[in-house]
């Protein structure tokens, strides 16, 4: 969309708690190429399936049918109703490639500068030169902030590529256990510092189902769920990572035993812009939104559940068909 152009209007359908779906104008029908709303419009996924749309293989957030492409989603409203929305995807293949190339240049420039800062801080902290205690603390702060900024930059550019339908994703067959174990270990120090117990509730002897996934993507999604729960955990609480096979899917849960999320917070977990404006921070809303994009790129889904004893963030993935297990080459160390 160029400077001075008119923003594209969303297509909207209201799903009340009781009663039939209600079109809010005809824009959604125009986006989907329909004459009337299908009776199966009980969710966005059901509506798109009834209209003949299928998820774009490289990005589960984009749906396609015979040359049409839309970004679609659902938003929970305060009265329990849901708002289904669509936006047309205006980019042709050449435009997408140009946007992705531009993002690549921006990522290279920003991450290169941050990496240099990190490298010099790490070099000064290698113990070869004596440092005043105050200087050492300052360098450690620089190192932590550089790592945090590098992680945020990676999430920002990955989410931007996903918005364009071009999130890199290379699935390969592997077990979930190494990915979940690595995700827990990467967050264990943070949990210990917050006096929160982080537990991987999986029996390694029982084995876990195999999945065909980009290991780095799914590990990032699981870590994002853990980080979300850690940011809200009170000292003494426990966070459990569990796996529940339910063919043809497997469900991965990150449950925090403690004070549950409020209804408002639970309904907004994956809403990037709403949370960013409300919380005056972008890092966690962006990270958890990217986690959703990563899971949906595999054809899976995400969700939130709460009860009196705590809150659960979960993701679902398709089980891999029976075959010989391959090594988890994509796992992040």
CSV table of C-alpha atoms in Angstrom, one decimal:
chain,number,residue,atom,x,y,z
A,1,UNK,CA,0.0,0.0,0.0
A,2,UNK,CA,1.6,3.2,-1.1
A,3,UNK,CA,1.7,6.6,0.5
A,4,UNK,CA,-1.7,8.3,0.5
A,5,UNK,CA,-3.5,5.1,-0.5
A,6,UNK,CA,-6.8,4.0,1.1
A,7,UNK,CA,-6.5,1.2,3.7
A,8,UNK,CA,-8.1,-2.0,2.8
A,9,UNK,CA,-11.4,-2.6,4.8
A,10,UNK,CA,-11.7,-5.9,6.6
A,11,UNK,CA,-14.4,-8.4,5.9
A,12,UNK,CA,-16.4,-9.0,9.1
A,13,UNK,CA,-18.8,-11.6,10.5
A,14,UNK,CA,-20.2,-11.5,14.0
A,15,UNK,CA,-20.8,-14.8,15.8
A,16,UNK,CA,-23.0,-14.1,18.8
A,17,UNK,CA,-23.1,-16.3,21.8
A,18,UNK,CA,-26.6,-17.3,20.7
A,19,UNK,CA,-28.2,-17.0,17.3
A,20,UNK,CA,-27.0,-17.1,13.7
A,21,UNK,CA,-23.9,-15.5,12.3
A,22,UNK,CA,-24.4,-12.0,11.1
A,23,UNK,CA,-22.6,-10.3,8.2
A,24,UNK,CA,-21.3,-6.8,8.8
A,25,UNK,CA,-21.5,-5.6,5.3
A,26,UNK,CA,-20.6,-7.6,2.2
A,27,UNK,CA,-16.8,-7.1,2.2
A,28,UNK,CA,-16.1,-10.5,3.5
A,29,UNK,CA,-18.2,-12.1,0.7
A,30,UNK,CA,-16.2,-10.1,-1.8
A,31,UNK,CA,-12.9,-11.2,-0.3
A,32,UNK,CA,-14.0,-14.9,-0.5
A,33,UNK,CA,-15.8,-14.6,-3.8
A,34,UNK,CA,-19.1,-15.8,-2.4
A,35,UNK,CA,-22.7,-14.7,-3.0
A,36,UNK,CA,-24.0,-15.6,0.5
A,37,UNK,CA,-22.6,-16.7,3.8
A,38,UNK,CA,-22.3,-20.5,4.2
A,39,UNK,CA,-24.4,-22.1,6.9
A,40,UNK,CA,-21.2,-23.7,8.3
A,41,UNK,CA,-19.7,-20.4,9.4
A,42,UNK,CA,-19.4,-21.5,13.0
A,43,UNK,CA,-15.7,-20.6,13.1
A,44,UNK,CA,-13.2,-19.0,10.7
A,45,UNK,CA,-11.7,-22.3,9.8
A,46,UNK,CA,-15.1,-23.8,9.1
A,47,UNK,CA,-16.1,-20.8,7.0
A,48,UNK,CA,-13.0,-20.9,4.9
A,49,UNK,CA,-13.2,-24.7,4.4
A,50,UNK,CA,-16.8,-24.3,3.3
A,51,UNK,CA,-15.8,-21.6,0.8
A,52,UNK,CA,-13.2,-23.9,-0.7
A,53,UNK,CA,-10.1,-22.2,0.8
A,54,UNK,CA,-7.0,-24.1,1.9
A,55,UNK,CA,-4.0,-23.0,4.0
A,56,UNK,CA,-1.0,-21.8,2.0
A,57,UNK,CA,1.6,-24.5,2.6
A,58,UNK,CA,4.5,-22.1,3.5
A,59,UNK,CA,2.3,-20.0,5.8
A,60,UNK,CA,-0.7,-21.3,7.7
A,61,UNK,CA,-2.0,-17.8,8.3
A,62,UNK,CA,-2.8,-17.3,4.6
A,63,UNK,CA,-5.6,-19.1,2.9
A,64,UNK,CA,-5.9,-19.6,-0.9
A,65,UNK,CA,-8.4,-20.6,-3.6
A,66,UNK,CA,-8.1,-20.3,-7.3
A,67,UNK,CA,-5.9,-17.2,-7.3
A,68,UNK,CA,-7.6,-15.6,-4.3
A,69,UNK,CA,-5.6,-15.2,-1.0
A,70,UNK,CA,-6.7,-13.8,2.3
A,71,UNK,CA,-5.4,-13.4,5.8
A,72,UNK,CA,-8.1,-14.5,8.3
A,73,UNK,CA,-8.6,-14.8,12.0
A,74,UNK,CA,-11.0,-14.6,15.0
A,75,UNK,CA,-11.2,-12.0,17.8
A,76,UNK,CA,-13.0,-12.7,21.1
A,77,UNK,CA,-15.4,-10.0,22.3
A,78,UNK,CA,-16.2,-9.0,25.8
A,79,UNK,CA,-19.7,-10.4,25.7
A,80,UNK,CA,-18.5,-13.9,24.7
A,81,UNK,CA,-19.3,-13.3,21.0
A,82,UNK,CA,-16.6,-13.7,18.3
A,83,UNK,CA,-15.7,-11.5,15.4
A,84,UNK,CA,-14.4,-13.3,12.2
A,85,UNK,CA,-12.3,-11.1,9.9
A,86,UNK,CA,-10.5,-11.3,6.6
A,87,UNK,CA,-8.1,-9.1,4.7
A,88,UNK,CA,-7.1,-9.7,1.1
A,89,UNK,CA,-3.4,-10.5,0.4
A,90,UNK,CA,-2.5,-7.9,-2.2
A,91,UNK,CA,1.0,-9.1,-2.9
A,92,UNK,CA,1.9,-11.0,-6.1
A,93,UNK,CA,5.0,-13.2,-6.1
A,94,UNK,CA,7.4,-10.5,-7.4
A,95,UNK,CA,6.2,-8.1,-4.7
A,96,UNK,CA,6.6,-10.7,-2.0
A,97,UNK,CA,10.1,-11.5,-3.1
A,98,UNK,CA,11.0,-7.8,-3.1
A,99,UNK,CA,9.6,-7.3,0.4
A,100,UNK,CA,11.4,-10.4,1.7
A,101,UNK,CA,14.7,-9.2,0.2
A,102,UNK,CA,14.2,-5.8,1.8
A,103,UNK,CA,13.6,-7.4,5.2
A,104,UNK,CA,16.7,-9.5,4.7
A,105,UNK,CA,18.8,-6.4,4.1
A,106,UNK,CA,17.3,-4.7,7.2
A,107,UNK,CA,17.8,-7.8,9.3
A,108,UNK,CA,21.4,-8.1,8.2
A,109,UNK,CA,22.2,-4.4,9.0
A,110,UNK,CA,20.5,-4.4,12.4
A,111,UNK,CA,21.7,-7.9,13.6
A,112,UNK,CA,25.2,-7.2,12.3
A,113,UNK,CA,25.5,-4.1,14.5
A,114,UNK,CA,24.1,-5.8,17.6
A,115,UNK,CA,26.4,-8.8,17.0
A,116,UNK,CA,29.4,-6.5,17.0
A,117,UNK,CA,28.4,-5.0,20.3
A,118,UNK,CA,27.9,-8.4,21.8
A,119,UNK,CA,31.2,-9.7,20.5
A,120,UNK,CA,33.2,-6.9,22.0
A,121,UNK,CA,31.4,-7.2,25.3
A,122,UNK,CA,32.1,-10.9,25.4
A,123,UNK,CA,35.7,-10.4,24.5
A,124,UNK,CA,36.3,-8.0,27.4
A,125,UNK,CA,34.6,-10.4,29.7
A,126,UNK,CA,36.7,-13.4,28.8
A,127,UNK,CA,38.9,-13.1,31.9
A,128,UNK,CA,42.1,-12.3,30.2
A,129,UNK,CA,42.1,-8.7,31.4
A,130,UNK,CA,41.4,-7.6,35.0
A,131,UNK,CA,38.2,-5.5,35.2
A,132,UNK,CA,36.9,-3.3,37.9
A,133,UNK,CA,33.7,-4.8,39.5
A,134,UNK,CA,31.6,-1.9,38.3
A,135,UNK,CA,33.0,-2.1,34.7
A,136,UNK,CA,32.3,-5.9,34.7
A,137,UNK,CA,28.7,-5.4,35.8
A,138,UNK,CA,28.3,-2.8,33.0
A,139,UNK,CA,29.7,-5.2,30.4
A,140,UNK,CA,27.4,-8.0,31.6
A,141,UNK,CA,24.4,-5.7,31.3
A,142,UNK,CA,25.5,-4.8,27.7
A,143,UNK,CA,25.8,-8.5,26.9
A,144,UNK,CA,22.4,-9.4,28.3
A,145,UNK,CA,20.8,-6.5,26.4
A,146,UNK,CA,22.5,-7.3,23.2
A,147,UNK,CA,21.3,-10.9,23.4
A,148,UNK,CA,17.8,-9.7,24.2
A,149,UNK,CA,17.8,-7.3,21.3
A,150,UNK,CA,19.1,-9.9,18.9
A,151,UNK,CA,16.3,-12.2,19.9
A,152,UNK,CA,13.7,-9.5,19.5
A,153,UNK,CA,15.1,-8.5,16.1
A,154,UNK,CA,14.9,-12.1,14.9
A,155,UNK,CA,11.3,-12.4,16.1
A,156,UNK,CA,10.4,-9.1,14.4
A,157,UNK,CA,11.8,-10.0,11.0
A,158,UNK,CA,10.4,-13.6,11.2
A,159,UNK,CA,7.0,-12.3,12.0
A,160,UNK,CA,7.2,-9.8,9.2
A,161,UNK,CA,8.1,-12.6,6.7
A,162,UNK,CA,5.2,-14.6,8.0
A,163,UNK,CA,2.9,-11.7,7.4
A,164,UNK,CA,4.0,-11.9,3.8
A,165,UNK,CA,3.5,-15.6,3.6
A,166,UNK,CA,7.2,-16.3,3.4
A,167,UNK,CA,8.2,-17.7,6.8
A,168,UNK,CA,11.2,-20.1,6.2
A,169,UNK,CA,10.1,-23.5,7.4
A,170,UNK,CA,11.9,-26.8,6.7
A,171,UNK,CA,10.0,-29.8,8.3
A,172,UNK,CA,11.8,-33.1,9.0
A,173,UNK,CA,10.7,-36.1,10.8
A,174,UNK,CA,11.8,-36.2,14.5
A,175,UNK,CA,10.8,-36.9,18.0
A,176,UNK,CA,9.3,-34.2,20.2
A,177,UNK,CA,11.3,-35.1,23.3
A,178,UNK,CA,14.7,-33.5,22.3
A,179,UNK,CA,12.9,-30.3,21.3
A,180,UNK,CA,10.9,-30.0,24.5
A,181,UNK,CA,13.9,-30.9,26.6
A,182,UNK,CA,16.0,-28.2,24.9
A,183,UNK,CA,13.3,-25.6,25.3
A,184,UNK,CA,13.1,-26.3,29.1
A,185,UNK,CA,16.8,-26.2,29.6
A,186,UNK,CA,17.1,-22.9,27.8
A,187,UNK,CA,14.6,-21.3,30.2
A,188,UNK,CA,15.7,-23.1,33.3
A,189,UNK,CA,18.0,-20.4,34.5
A,190,UNK,CA,15.3,-17.7,34.2
A,191,UNK,CA,12.9,-19.9,36.1
A,192,UNK,CA,15.4,-20.5,38.9
A,193,UNK,CA,16.1,-16.8,39.2
A,194,UNK,CA,12.4,-16.2,39.6
A,195,UNK,CA,12.1,-19.0,42.1
A,196,UNK,CA,9.7,-20.8,39.8
A,197,UNK,CA,9.9,-24.6,39.3
A,198,UNK,CA,10.0,-25.7,35.6
A,199,UNK,CA,9.1,-29.3,35.0
A,200,UNK,CA,9.1,-31.5,31.9
A,201,UNK,CA,6.4,-34.0,32.7
A,202,UNK,CA,7.3,-36.6,30.1
A,203,UNK,CA,8.5,-40.1,30.8
A,204,UNK,CA,11.4,-40.7,28.4
A,205,UNK,CA,11.0,-44.4,28.7
A,206,UNK,CA,7.4,-44.2,27.5
A,207,UNK,CA,8.4,-42.5,24.3
A,208,UNK,CA,6.8,-39.6,22.4
A,209,UNK,CA,5.0,-39.6,19.1
A,210,UNK,CA,7.0,-38.5,16.0
A,211,UNK,CA,6.2,-35.3,14.2
A,212,UNK,CA,7.3,-33.8,10.9
A,213,UNK,CA,8.3,-30.2,11.9
A,214,UNK,CA,10.9,-27.6,11.6
A,215,UNK,CA,12.5,-28.3,14.9
A,216,UNK,CA,13.8,-24.8,15.5
A,217,UNK,CA,10.4,-23.3,14.8
A,218,UNK,CA,8.5,-25.6,17.2
A,219,UNK,CA,11.2,-25.2,19.9
A,220,UNK,CA,10.9,-21.4,19.6
A,221,UNK,CA,7.1,-21.7,19.9
A,222,UNK,CA,7.3,-23.9,23.0
A,223,UNK,CA,9.9,-21.5,24.6
A,224,UNK,CA,7.7,-18.6,23.9
A,225,UNK,CA,4.9,-20.3,25.8
A,226,UNK,CA,7.2,-20.9,28.7
A,227,UNK,CA,8.4,-17.3,28.7
A,228,UNK,CA,4.9,-16.0,28.6
A,229,UNK,CA,4.1,-18.1,31.7
A,230,UNK,CA,7.3,-17.1,33.4
A,231,UNK,CA,6.6,-13.4,33.0
A,232,UNK,CA,3.3,-13.9,35.0
A,233,UNK,CA,4.5,-16.5,37.5
A,234,UNK,CA,4.7,-15.8,41.2
A,235,UNK,CA,7.6,-17.1,43.4
A,236,UNK,CA,6.9,-20.7,44.4
A,237,UNK,CA,4.6,-21.5,41.4
A,238,UNK,CA,5.2,-24.5,39.1
A,239,UNK,CA,5.2,-24.6,35.3
A,240,UNK,CA,4.6,-28.0,33.7
A,241,UNK,CA,5.4,-29.0,30.1
A,242,UNK,CA,3.2,-31.9,29.1
A,243,UNK,CA,2.4,-33.9,25.9
A,244,UNK,CA,-1.0,-35.4,25.2
A,245,UNK,CA,-1.2,-37.6,22.1
A,246,UNK,CA,-4.7,-37.6,20.5
A,247,UNK,CA,-4.4,-39.0,17.0
A,248,UNK,CA,-4.2,-37.6,14.4
A,249,UNK,CA,-2.8,-34.8,16.5
A,250,UNK,CA,-0.5,-34.3,19.5
A,251,UNK,CA,-1.1,-31.6,22.0
A,252,UNK,CA,1.8,-29.8,23.8
A,253,UNK,CA,0.8,-28.0,27.0
A,254,UNK,CA,2.6,-25.3,29.1
A,255,UNK,CA,0.6,-25.1,32.3
A,256,UNK,CA,1.3,-22.7,35.2
A,257,UNK,CA,-0.1,-23.9,38.5
A,258,UNK,CA,-1.0,-20.7,40.4
A,259,UNK,CA,-3.0,-17.5,39.9
A,260,UNK,CA,-5.0,-18.0,36.6
A,261,UNK,CA,-5.1,-15.5,33.8
A,262,UNK,CA,-8.1,-13.1,33.8
A,263,UNK,CA,-10.7,-13.6,31.1
A,264,UNK,CA,-9.4,-10.4,29.4
A,265,UNK,CA,-5.8,-11.6,29.4
A,266,UNK,CA,-6.7,-15.1,28.3
A,267,UNK,CA,-8.7,-13.8,25.3
A,268,UNK,CA,-5.8,-11.5,24.2
A,269,UNK,CA,-2.8,-13.8,24.5
A,270,UNK,CA,-2.2,-14.1,20.8
A,271,UNK,CA,-3.3,-10.5,19.8
A,272,UNK,CA,-0.1,-8.8,18.9
A,273,UNK,CA,-1.3,-5.2,18.5
A,274,UNK,CA,-3.9,-5.1,21.2
A,275,UNK,CA,-1.4,-6.4,23.8
A,276,UNK,CA,1.4,-4.2,22.7
A,277,UNK,CA,-0.7,-1.0,23.0
A,278,UNK,CA,-2.2,-2.1,26.3
A,279,UNK,CA,1.0,-3.3,27.9
A,280,UNK,CA,3.2,-0.6,26.3
A,281,UNK,CA,5.7,-3.3,25.3
A,282,UNK,CA,6.1,-5.3,22.1
A,283,UNK,CA,8.6,-8.0,22.9
A,284,UNK,CA,6.4,-10.6,24.5
A,285,UNK,CA,3.3,-9.9,22.3
A,286,UNK,CA,5.4,-10.2,19.2
A,287,UNK,CA,7.1,-13.4,20.5
A,288,UNK,CA,3.9,-15.2,21.3
A,289,UNK,CA,2.3,-14.0,18.1
A,290,UNK,CA,5.2,-15.4,16.1
A,291,UNK,CA,4.8,-18.7,18.0
A,292,UNK,CA,1.2,-18.9,16.7
A,293,UNK,CA,2.4,-18.2,13.1
A,294,UNK,CA,5.1,-20.9,13.5
A,295,UNK,CA,2.6,-23.5,14.6
A,296,UNK,CA,0.0,-22.6,12.0
A,297,UNK,CA,2.7,-22.8,9.3
A,298,UNK,CA,2.7,-26.5,10.2
A,299,UNK,CA,-1.0,-26.8,9.9
A,300,UNK,CA,-1.5,-26.9,13.7
A,301,UNK,CA,-3.3,-24.6,16.1
A,302,UNK,CA,-2.8,-22.8,19.5
A,303,UNK,CA,-5.1,-22.0,22.4
A,304,UNK,CA,-5.5,-21.0,26.0
A,305,UNK,CA,-7.4,-22.6,28.9
A,306,UNK,CA,-7.9,-21.4,32.4
A,307,UNK,CA,-9.4,-22.8,35.6
A,308,UNK,CA,-9.2,-22.1,39.3
A,309,UNK,CA,-5.8,-23.8,39.7
A,310,UNK,CA,-4.0,-22.1,36.8
A,311,UNK,CA,-3.7,-21.4,33.1
A,312,UNK,CA,-2.6,-23.5,30.1
A,313,UNK,CA,-1.2,-22.5,26.8
A,314,UNK,CA,-1.2,-25.3,24.3
A,315,UNK,CA,-0.3,-26.1,20.7
A,316,UNK,CA,-1.4,-28.9,18.5
A,317,UNK,CA,0.6,-30.6,15.7
A,318,UNK,CA,-0.2,-33.4,13.3
A,319,UNK,CA,1.4,-36.7,14.0
A,320,UNK,CA,3.9,-38.0,11.4
A,321,UNK,CA,2.9,-41.1,9.5
A,322,UNK,CA,4.7,-44.3,10.5
A,323,UNK,CA,8.3,-44.3,9.2
A,324,UNK,CA,11.8,-44.5,10.4
A,325,UNK,CA,12.8,-41.8,12.9
A,326,UNK,CA,15.2,-39.1,11.6
A,327,UNK,CA,17.7,-37.1,13.7
A,328,UNK,CA,16.4,-33.7,15.1
A,329,UNK,CA,18.9,-31.7,13.1
A,330,UNK,CA,17.0,-28.4,13.4
A,331,UNK,CA,17.1,-28.3,17.2
A,332,UNK,CA,18.5,-25.1,18.8
A,333,UNK,CA,21.4,-25.7,21.2
